[in-house]
């Protein structure tokens, strides 16, 4: 199982990090050792001073595929969940400035929070507007509407599968809306998808 993450898929988030709007999807990967589930606490690693939350919709691949055409991409997933792409922003900034890969900042243990429950994709309306949000200590810090994604689910599946074979159980983190920011010890993070609580855990 692999975790594929999409970068800069919401215009407002690309701008808040002063990045260009991409002309094609940007993706990177996390290993399965990055998963954090069952509302287990997140422990801030000792080698970073700035871990940011990025709440994201997550689609789960349900069949093997390579070079998937966009018109058939909807057949390759049938469940949607919620996750957080934890990012060591200070380390990522160092790596980006040197033109180096992002793995240290993105692929570390516990960096991929995943909801235990998934919704059937039938909840997705035709305009792809699914609402999700992240609360920290009861305050909403990020709100997303997947209808505002630069690249939709089908386009992401099609693009990624040109380069990487998708397999059953693979996860695609589909990018974060604006509002990313640091987490600190003692924070309580709660994620919601269409109003339903998807995860609730502490930062330690
Ligand atoms: Zn992300």
Tab-separated table of C-alpha atoms and ligand atoms in Angstrom:
chain	number	residue	atom	x	y	z
A	1	UNK	CA	0.000	0.000	0.000
A	2	UNK	CA	1.248	3.465	-0.821
A	3	UNK	CA	0.136	6.968	0.014
A	4	UNK	CA	0.103	9.509	-2.783
A	5	UNK	CA	-0.273	13.154	-1.823
A	6	UNK	CA	-1.248	16.017	-4.095
A	7	UNK	CA	0.359	19.417	-3.574
A	8	UNK	CA	-1.116	22.849	-4.307
A	9	UNK	CA	-4.559	21.688	-5.406
A	10	UNK	CA	-6.445	24.713	-4.053
A	11	UNK	CA	-5.674	28.181	-5.403
A	12	UNK	CA	-5.928	29.961	-2.036
A	13	UNK	CA	-3.506	27.498	-0.395
A	14	UNK	CA	-0.946	27.730	-3.226
A	15	UNK	CA	-1.027	31.497	-2.777
A	16	UNK	CA	-0.668	31.417	1.021
A	17	UNK	CA	2.644	29.559	0.598
A	18	UNK	CA	3.603	31.897	-2.265
A	19	UNK	CA	3.676	29.075	-4.794
A	20	UNK	CA	2.649	29.259	-8.428
A	21	UNK	CA	-0.664	27.741	-9.513
A	22	UNK	CA	0.333	24.401	-11.071
A	23	UNK	CA	-0.514	23.567	-14.689
A	24	UNK	CA	-0.594	19.839	-13.884
A	25	UNK	CA	-0.992	17.989	-10.566
A	26	UNK	CA	2.020	17.880	-8.254
A	27	UNK	CA	2.405	14.672	-6.294
A	28	UNK	CA	4.724	13.092	-3.764
A	29	UNK	CA	4.504	9.959	-1.638
A	30	UNK	CA	4.553	8.831	1.952
A	31	UNK	CA	5.364	5.257	3.056
A	32	UNK	CA	2.787	3.112	4.876
A	33	UNK	CA	4.809	3.671	8.074
A	34	UNK	CA	3.495	7.263	8.042
A	35	UNK	CA	-0.084	6.229	8.858
A	36	UNK	CA	-1.678	7.439	12.106
A	37	UNK	CA	-5.113	5.949	12.785
A	38	UNK	CA	-7.698	5.112	15.467
A	39	UNK	CA	-7.414	8.588	17.027
A	40	UNK	CA	-3.954	7.735	18.348
A	41	UNK	CA	-2.041	10.800	19.592
A	42	UNK	CA	0.435	12.571	17.318
A	43	UNK	CA	3.886	13.105	18.809
A	44	UNK	CA	5.750	16.133	17.436
A	45	UNK	CA	9.204	14.904	16.323
A	46	UNK	CA	12.184	16.461	18.126
A	47	UNK	CA	13.914	17.525	14.877
A	48	UNK	CA	11.351	20.134	13.820
A	49	UNK	CA	10.014	23.319	15.352
A	50	UNK	CA	7.114	23.791	12.963
A	51	UNK	CA	4.731	20.961	12.115
A	52	UNK	CA	1.777	22.206	10.062
A	53	UNK	CA	-1.643	20.585	9.706
A	54	UNK	CA	-3.024	20.080	6.193
A	55	UNK	CA	-6.532	18.589	6.282
A	56	UNK	CA	-7.374	16.733	3.053
A	57	UNK	CA	-9.993	14.502	1.477
A	58	UNK	CA	-8.616	11.006	0.906
A	59	UNK	CA	-9.760	8.593	-1.781
A	60	UNK	CA	-9.086	4.874	-1.544
A	61	UNK	CA	-8.178	2.995	-4.729
A	62	UNK	CA	-10.219	-0.202	-5.202
A	63	UNK	CA	-8.665	-1.791	-8.309
A	64	UNK	CA	-5.329	-2.005	-10.033
A	65	UNK	CA	-4.721	0.459	-12.829
A	66	UNK	CA	-2.096	2.010	-15.071
A	67	UNK	CA	-2.536	4.799	-17.639
A	68	UNK	CA	-6.140	5.261	-16.558
A	69	UNK	CA	-8.128	7.551	-18.826
A	70	UNK	CA	-9.938	10.360	-17.060
A	71	UNK	CA	-13.346	9.180	-18.295
A	72	UNK	CA	-12.830	5.789	-16.591
A	73	UNK	CA	-11.086	7.058	-13.449
A	74	UNK	CA	-14.295	7.047	-11.367
A	75	UNK	CA	-14.251	3.231	-11.525
A	76	UNK	CA	-11.015	3.104	-9.550
A	77	UNK	CA	-12.293	4.371	-6.202
A	78	UNK	CA	-15.535	4.087	-4.301
A	79	UNK	CA	-14.771	5.439	-0.845
A	80	UNK	CA	-13.774	8.806	0.502
A	81	UNK	CA	-12.301	9.633	3.899
A	82	UNK	CA	-10.487	12.427	5.677
A	83	UNK	CA	-6.865	12.790	6.657
A	84	UNK	CA	-4.113	15.172	7.633
A	85	UNK	CA	-0.877	15.543	5.720
A	86	UNK	CA	1.390	16.655	8.582
A	87	UNK	CA	4.283	18.677	7.213
A	88	UNK	CA	7.496	19.813	8.913
A	89	UNK	CA	7.294	23.233	7.306
A	90	UNK	CA	10.680	24.451	8.553
A	91	UNK	CA	12.432	21.394	7.115
A	92	UNK	CA	10.415	21.599	3.885
A	93	UNK	CA	11.462	25.244	3.437
A	94	UNK	CA	15.135	24.263	3.809
A	95	UNK	CA	14.764	21.431	1.304
A	96	UNK	CA	12.838	23.560	-1.194
A	97	UNK	CA	15.445	26.316	-1.058
A	98	UNK	CA	18.133	23.778	-1.973
A	99	UNK	CA	15.998	22.067	-4.626
A	100	UNK	CA	16.075	18.804	-2.648
A	101	UNK	CA	13.292	16.186	-2.314
A	102	UNK	CA	10.678	16.793	0.416
A	103	UNK	CA	10.623	13.338	2.030
A	104	UNK	CA	12.152	14.329	5.359
A	105	UNK	CA	9.474	16.996	5.771
A	106	UNK	CA	6.549	14.923	4.509
A	107	UNK	CA	7.112	11.167	4.887
A	108	UNK	CA	8.024	10.859	8.556
A	109	UNK	CA	6.267	8.504	11.001
A	110	UNK	CA	2.712	9.571	11.978
A	111	UNK	CA	2.602	12.211	9.218
A	112	UNK	CA	-0.459	10.681	7.506
A	113	UNK	CA	-3.517	10.877	9.740
A	114	UNK	CA	-6.396	8.778	8.374
A	115	UNK	CA	-10.030	8.510	9.440
A	116	UNK	CA	-11.211	5.062	10.490
A	117	UNK	CA	-14.464	5.491	8.593
A	118	UNK	CA	-14.910	6.208	4.905
A	119	UNK	CA	-18.022	7.390	3.055
A	120	UNK	CA	-19.224	5.774	-0.162
A	121	UNK	CA	-18.428	8.063	-3.073
A	122	UNK	CA	-22.165	8.328	-3.770
A	123	UNK	CA	-22.112	11.270	-1.327
A	124	UNK	CA	-20.199	13.234	-3.974
A	125	UNK	CA	-22.614	15.485	-5.876
A	126	UNK	CA	-22.134	16.172	-9.597
A	127	UNK	CA	-20.262	19.392	-8.912
A	128	UNK	CA	-17.858	17.480	-6.612
A	129	UNK	CA	-18.571	19.874	-3.723
A	130	UNK	CA	-17.823	17.997	-0.531
A	131	UNK	CA	-17.373	20.094	2.586
A	132	UNK	CA	-14.775	19.313	5.193
A	133	UNK	CA	-13.048	21.147	8.007
A	134	UNK	CA	-10.470	20.916	10.753
A	135	UNK	CA	-10.991	22.235	14.267
A	136	UNK	CA	-8.191	22.861	16.739
A	137	UNK	CA	-9.343	23.161	20.349
A	138	UNK	CA	-12.866	23.795	19.107
A	139	UNK	CA	-11.947	26.580	16.641
A	140	UNK	CA	-12.231	25.980	12.896
A	141	UNK	CA	-8.829	26.548	11.267
A	142	UNK	CA	-9.348	25.047	7.805
A	143	UNK	CA	-12.492	24.702	5.715
A	144	UNK	CA	-12.522	22.943	2.368
A	145	UNK	CA	-14.885	22.499	-0.541
A	146	UNK	CA	-13.634	19.932	-3.009
A	147	UNK	CA	-15.539	21.758	-5.755
A	148	UNK	CA	-12.712	24.307	-5.528
A	149	UNK	CA	-9.962	21.797	-6.293
A	150	UNK	CA	-7.818	22.792	-9.269
A	151	UNK	CA	-7.692	19.125	-10.344
A	152	UNK	CA	-10.659	16.859	-9.559
A	153	UNK	CA	-10.502	13.267	-8.335
A	154	UNK	CA	-10.680	11.739	-11.820
A	155	UNK	CA	-7.971	13.990	-13.182
A	156	UNK	CA	-5.714	13.137	-10.230
A	157	UNK	CA	-6.165	9.380	-10.729
A	158	UNK	CA	-5.527	9.691	-14.441
A	159	UNK	CA	-2.415	11.815	-14.002
A	160	UNK	CA	-0.787	9.813	-11.208
A	161	UNK	CA	-1.439	6.479	-12.972
A	162	UNK	CA	0.593	7.650	-15.956
A	163	UNK	CA	3.679	7.398	-13.779
A	164	UNK	CA	2.783	5.010	-10.938
A	165	UNK	CA	0.607	1.883	-11.093
A	166	UNK	CA	-2.290	2.237	-8.667
A	167	UNK	CA	-3.116	-0.789	-6.516
A	168	UNK	CA	-5.992	-1.819	-4.273
A	169	UNK	CA	-5.804	0.017	-0.952
A	170	UNK	CA	-3.611	2.855	-2.172
A	171	UNK	CA	-4.624	6.231	-0.775
A	172	UNK	CA	-4.629	9.579	-2.530
A	173	UNK	CA	-4.536	12.659	-0.292
A	174	UNK	CA	-6.093	15.200	-2.619
A	175	UNK	CA	-4.576	18.461	-1.401
A	176	UNK	CA	-5.283	20.984	1.318
A	177	UNK	CA	-7.347	24.178	1.351
A	178	UNK	CA	-6.015	27.445	2.785
A	179	UNK	CA	-5.497	27.905	6.504
A	180	UNK	CA	-2.545	25.625	7.186
A	181	UNK	CA	-0.654	26.399	10.375
A	182	UNK	CA	1.381	24.950	13.239
A	183	UNK	CA	0.209	22.476	15.855
A	184	UNK	CA	1.498	22.453	19.425
A	185	UNK	CA	1.579	20.036	22.329
A	186	UNK	CA	-1.830	19.836	23.990
A	187	UNK	CA	-3.831	20.680	20.864
A	188	UNK	CA	-6.962	18.660	20.138
A	189	UNK	CA	-7.581	18.113	16.410
A	190	UNK	CA	-11.034	17.194	15.119
A	191	UNK	CA	-11.819	16.622	11.454
A	192	UNK	CA	-15.283	16.724	9.883
A	193	UNK	CA	-16.557	15.562	6.513
A	194	UNK	CA	-20.060	16.708	5.531
A	195	UNK	CA	-20.673	17.461	9.198
A	196	UNK	CA	-19.690	14.022	10.496
A	197	UNK	CA	-16.737	13.741	12.872
A	198	UNK	CA	-14.032	11.660	11.181
A	199	UNK	CA	-11.184	11.872	13.700
A	200	UNK	CA	-10.466	13.377	17.115
A	201	UNK	CA	-6.979	13.119	18.579
A	202	UNK	CA	-4.394	14.941	20.685
A	203	UNK	CA	-0.968	16.387	19.894
A	204	UNK	CA	1.681	15.323	22.408
B	1	LIG	ZN1	-0.867	18.236	1.658
